[in-house]
Amino acid sequence: MRPIETRYALSGDVRIAYQVVGQGSFDLVFVPGFISNLDLHWEDEGYARLLKRLSAFSRLILFDKRGTGLSDRVDPRHLPSLETRMDDVRAVMDATGSGRAALLGASEGAPMAMLFAATYPERTRALALYGGYAHFHKWVMSPERLEAFIATAGTEWGTGATLPNFAPGRVDDAHFTQWWARFERLSASPTAAAALARMNAGIDVRGVLSAIGAPTLLIHRRNDARVDPGASRFLAKNISNARLVEVPGRDHPIWTGDVDRVADLIEEFLTGERAVAEAERVLAALLATRIYDTARVGDRMWSERSERFQESWQQLVGRHGGRVAGIHGELMISRFDGPARAIRCAAALRDAAQHVGIASAPGRPCR
């Protein structure tokens, strides 16, 4: 892939790194979560997949928030307010010649996007908020849990130790764990990570929700490990013209799990048209997988194990070059460009099922 050019916008006396991808008919500004790194995003399969999907129907504007990635760091002794950080969005839009844009706010990026929409309604086309919240301590972490998180970051940052807090379903994925450790190191230093966490702890935008008039789509994973799903339900009740869609999964990052499902929802919301499946002329193989509760562990435990296996299924299908085709009850369908990859994936799924304590029955791949 051709390298994406990184440029800098000046917000006050801070330089904000940004990239522009795609040539769609409208602008979409992606406001990222806790940490980010513009260059490293493209190295993860899920993240790159998300960005390619979004840039296929928009002019996608990406940036690293102040204190993260390729942007200037913040003084931990004088932390900027959310209003100051929010204005970085305006600075990036100005630098890219964007007069009006849709905003995609993910996790901590969601309250920034909401504050921008309330402050600059004339520059906000629409809001798509993923895993967002209006009040940090109510929906994300108590003060005690926050201090424990900061203490861990101070001693283990850069090792991938924070991964269970964000994506517990990926902790057994060695490749992703290594990428996450680099993601930590290249997105923020331990001191910067602690400063970011303390800045986020002050987030409370409940007072601006009634001022948001832009059409709003809320997306939240039903068992999100980091942000309580009740956060988006609260937003749905307090933002006029808002619609909430809850999707399966517990891993919090927007680029994990069923990325295509999230991208489909965003595309349909912003364009008014359903996403068109990519046309491919290949010899395709479909793999049908069904799981069984052979140990009769009970409804609650079975539900938890089933969900864990579905997360592993999505990851393994992608790792073996396939795509998720759909879930029909207990039957999970995946698509591959040939039977060999499907067979290798079936063997990996069998091992994954045994790991979570259930049995799987991959069917014979059919062309």
Short mmCIF file of N, CA, C and O in Angstrom, two decimals, residues 1-9 16-22 28-30 37-42 47 51 59-64 70-71 92 96:
data_model
loop_
_atom_site.label_atom_id
_atom_site.label_comp_id
_atom_site.label_asym_id
_atom_site.label_seq_id
_atom_site.Cartn_x
_atom_site.Cartn_y
_atom_site.Cartn_z
N MET A 1 0.84 -1.21 0.00
CA MET A 1 0.00 0.00 0.00
C MET A 1 0.87 1.25 0.00
O MET A 1 1.90 1.30 0.68
N ARG A 2 0.48 2.28 -0.76
CA ARG A 2 1.24 3.51 -0.82
C ARG A 2 1.23 4.19 0.55
O ARG A 2 0.18 4.31 1.19
N PRO A 3 2.42 4.65 1.03
CA PRO A 3 2.48 5.30 2.34
C PRO A 3 1.53 6.49 2.40
O PRO A 3 1.40 7.25 1.44
N ILE A 4 0.87 6.65 3.54
CA ILE A 4 -0.04 7.78 3.74
C ILE A 4 0.77 8.97 4.24
O ILE A 4 1.55 8.85 5.18
N GLU A 5 0.57 10.13 3.62
CA GLU A 5 1.30 11.33 4.03
C GLU A 5 0.77 11.84 5.37
O GLU A 5 -0.44 11.94 5.58
N THR A 6 1.69 12.15 6.28
CA THR A 6 1.34 12.72 7.59
C THR A 6 1.74 14.18 7.61
O THR A 6 2.87 14.54 7.27
N ARG A 7 0.80 15.04 7.99
CA ARG A 7 1.06 16.48 8.07
C ARG A 7 0.67 16.96 9.47
O ARG A 7 0.16 16.20 10.29
N TYR A 8 0.88 18.26 9.73
CA TYR A 8 0.64 18.79 11.07
C TYR A 8 -0.22 20.05 11.02
O TYR A 8 -0.01 20.93 10.18
N ALA A 9 -1.20 20.11 11.91
CA ALA A 9 -2.04 21.29 12.09
C ALA A 9 -1.63 21.97 13.40
O ALA A 9 -1.26 21.29 14.37
N ILE A 16 -0.65 19.07 15.85
CA ILE A 16 -1.48 17.87 15.80
C ILE A 16 -1.24 17.15 14.48
O ILE A 16 -1.44 17.72 13.40
N ALA A 17 -0.80 15.89 14.55
CA ALA A 17 -0.53 15.10 13.35
C ALA A 17 -1.84 14.62 12.75
O ALA A 17 -2.75 14.19 13.46
N TYR A 18 -1.92 14.66 11.40
CA TYR A 18 -3.14 14.18 10.75
C TYR A 18 -2.82 13.54 9.41
O TYR A 18 -1.75 13.75 8.81
N GLN A 19 -3.74 12.74 8.90
CA GLN A 19 -3.67 12.10 7.60
C GLN A 19 -5.03 12.24 6.92
O GLN A 19 -6.06 12.32 7.60
N VAL A 20 -5.03 12.26 5.60
CA VAL A 20 -6.27 12.31 4.83
C VAL A 20 -6.25 11.16 3.83
O VAL A 20 -5.28 11.00 3.08
N VAL A 21 -7.30 10.34 3.83
CA VAL A 21 -7.39 9.17 2.97
C VAL A 21 -8.76 9.16 2.29
O VAL A 21 -9.77 9.46 2.92
N GLY A 22 -8.79 8.76 1.02
CA GLY A 22 -10.06 8.63 0.33
C GLY A 22 -10.50 9.91 -0.36
O GLY A 22 -9.99 11.01 -0.08
N LEU A 28 -15.26 12.86 6.73
CA LEU A 28 -15.50 12.10 7.96
C LEU A 28 -14.25 12.22 8.83
O LEU A 28 -13.17 11.77 8.43
N VAL A 29 -14.39 12.84 9.99
CA VAL A 29 -13.27 13.00 10.92
C VAL A 29 -13.35 11.90 11.97
O VAL A 29 -14.36 11.77 12.67
N PHE A 30 -12.28 11.11 12.08
CA PHE A 30 -12.22 10.01 13.04
C PHE A 30 -11.50 10.51 14.29
O PHE A 30 -10.31 10.81 14.26
N ASN A 37 -1.78 5.94 17.12
CA ASN A 37 -0.55 6.24 16.39
C ASN A 37 -0.87 6.08 14.90
O ASN A 37 -1.13 4.96 14.44
N LEU A 38 -0.90 7.17 14.17
CA LEU A 38 -1.34 7.17 12.79
C LEU A 38 -0.62 6.15 11.92
O LEU A 38 -1.23 5.52 11.05
N ASP A 39 0.67 6.01 12.12
CA ASP A 39 1.45 5.08 11.30
C ASP A 39 1.19 3.63 11.69
O ASP A 39 1.07 2.76 10.83
N LEU A 40 1.09 3.37 12.99
CA LEU A 40 0.97 2.00 13.47
C LEU A 40 -0.41 1.41 13.17
O LEU A 40 -0.55 0.19 13.03
N HIS A 41 -1.42 2.25 13.05
CA HIS A 41 -2.77 1.75 12.76
C HIS A 41 -2.79 0.87 11.51
O HIS A 41 -3.49 -0.15 11.47
N TRP A 42 -2.04 1.27 10.51
CA TRP A 42 -2.08 0.58 9.23
C TRP A 42 -1.41 -0.79 9.28
O TRP A 42 -1.53 -1.58 8.35
N TYR A 47 -7.48 -2.80 12.16
CA TYR A 47 -7.48 -1.34 12.08
C TYR A 47 -7.42 -0.90 10.61
O TYR A 47 -8.18 -0.02 10.17
N LEU A 51 -10.20 1.37 8.44
CA LEU A 51 -9.88 2.63 7.78
C LEU A 51 -10.13 2.54 6.27
O LEU A 51 -10.59 3.50 5.65
N ARG A 59 -14.12 11.15 2.47
CA ARG A 59 -12.76 11.67 2.58
C ARG A 59 -12.45 11.59 4.08
O ARG A 59 -12.95 12.38 4.87
N LEU A 60 -11.68 10.60 4.45
CA LEU A 60 -11.46 10.27 5.86
C LEU A 60 -10.29 11.08 6.41
O LEU A 60 -9.17 11.03 5.88
N ILE A 61 -10.55 11.82 7.48
CA ILE A 61 -9.54 12.65 8.12
C ILE A 61 -9.18 12.01 9.46
O ILE A 61 -10.04 11.86 10.34
N LEU A 62 -7.93 11.60 9.60
CA LEU A 62 -7.44 10.93 10.80
C LEU A 62 -6.48 11.85 11.54
O LEU A 62 -5.74 12.62 10.91
N PHE A 63 -6.44 11.76 12.87
CA PHE A 63 -5.45 12.53 13.61
C PHE A 63 -5.14 11.86 14.94
O PHE A 63 -5.93 11.06 15.45
N ASP A 64 -3.96 12.16 15.45
CA ASP A 64 -3.57 11.75 16.80
C ASP A 64 -3.88 12.90 17.74
O ASP A 64 -3.41 14.03 17.52
N LEU A 70 1.87 10.71 17.02
CA LEU A 70 2.80 11.60 16.33
C LEU A 70 2.58 13.07 16.70
O LEU A 70 3.31 13.93 16.22
N SER A 71 1.59 13.35 17.54
CA SER A 71 1.31 14.72 17.95
C SER A 71 2.15 15.12 19.15
O SER A 71 2.76 14.28 19.83
N VAL A 92 -7.66 20.70 12.92
CA VAL A 92 -7.39 19.71 11.87
C VAL A 92 -8.34 19.94 10.69
O VAL A 92 -7.94 19.85 9.52
N THR A 96 -7.23 20.91 6.79
CA THR A 96 -7.56 20.04 5.65
C THR A 96 -8.60 20.68 4.73
O THR A 96 -9.03 20.05 3.76
#
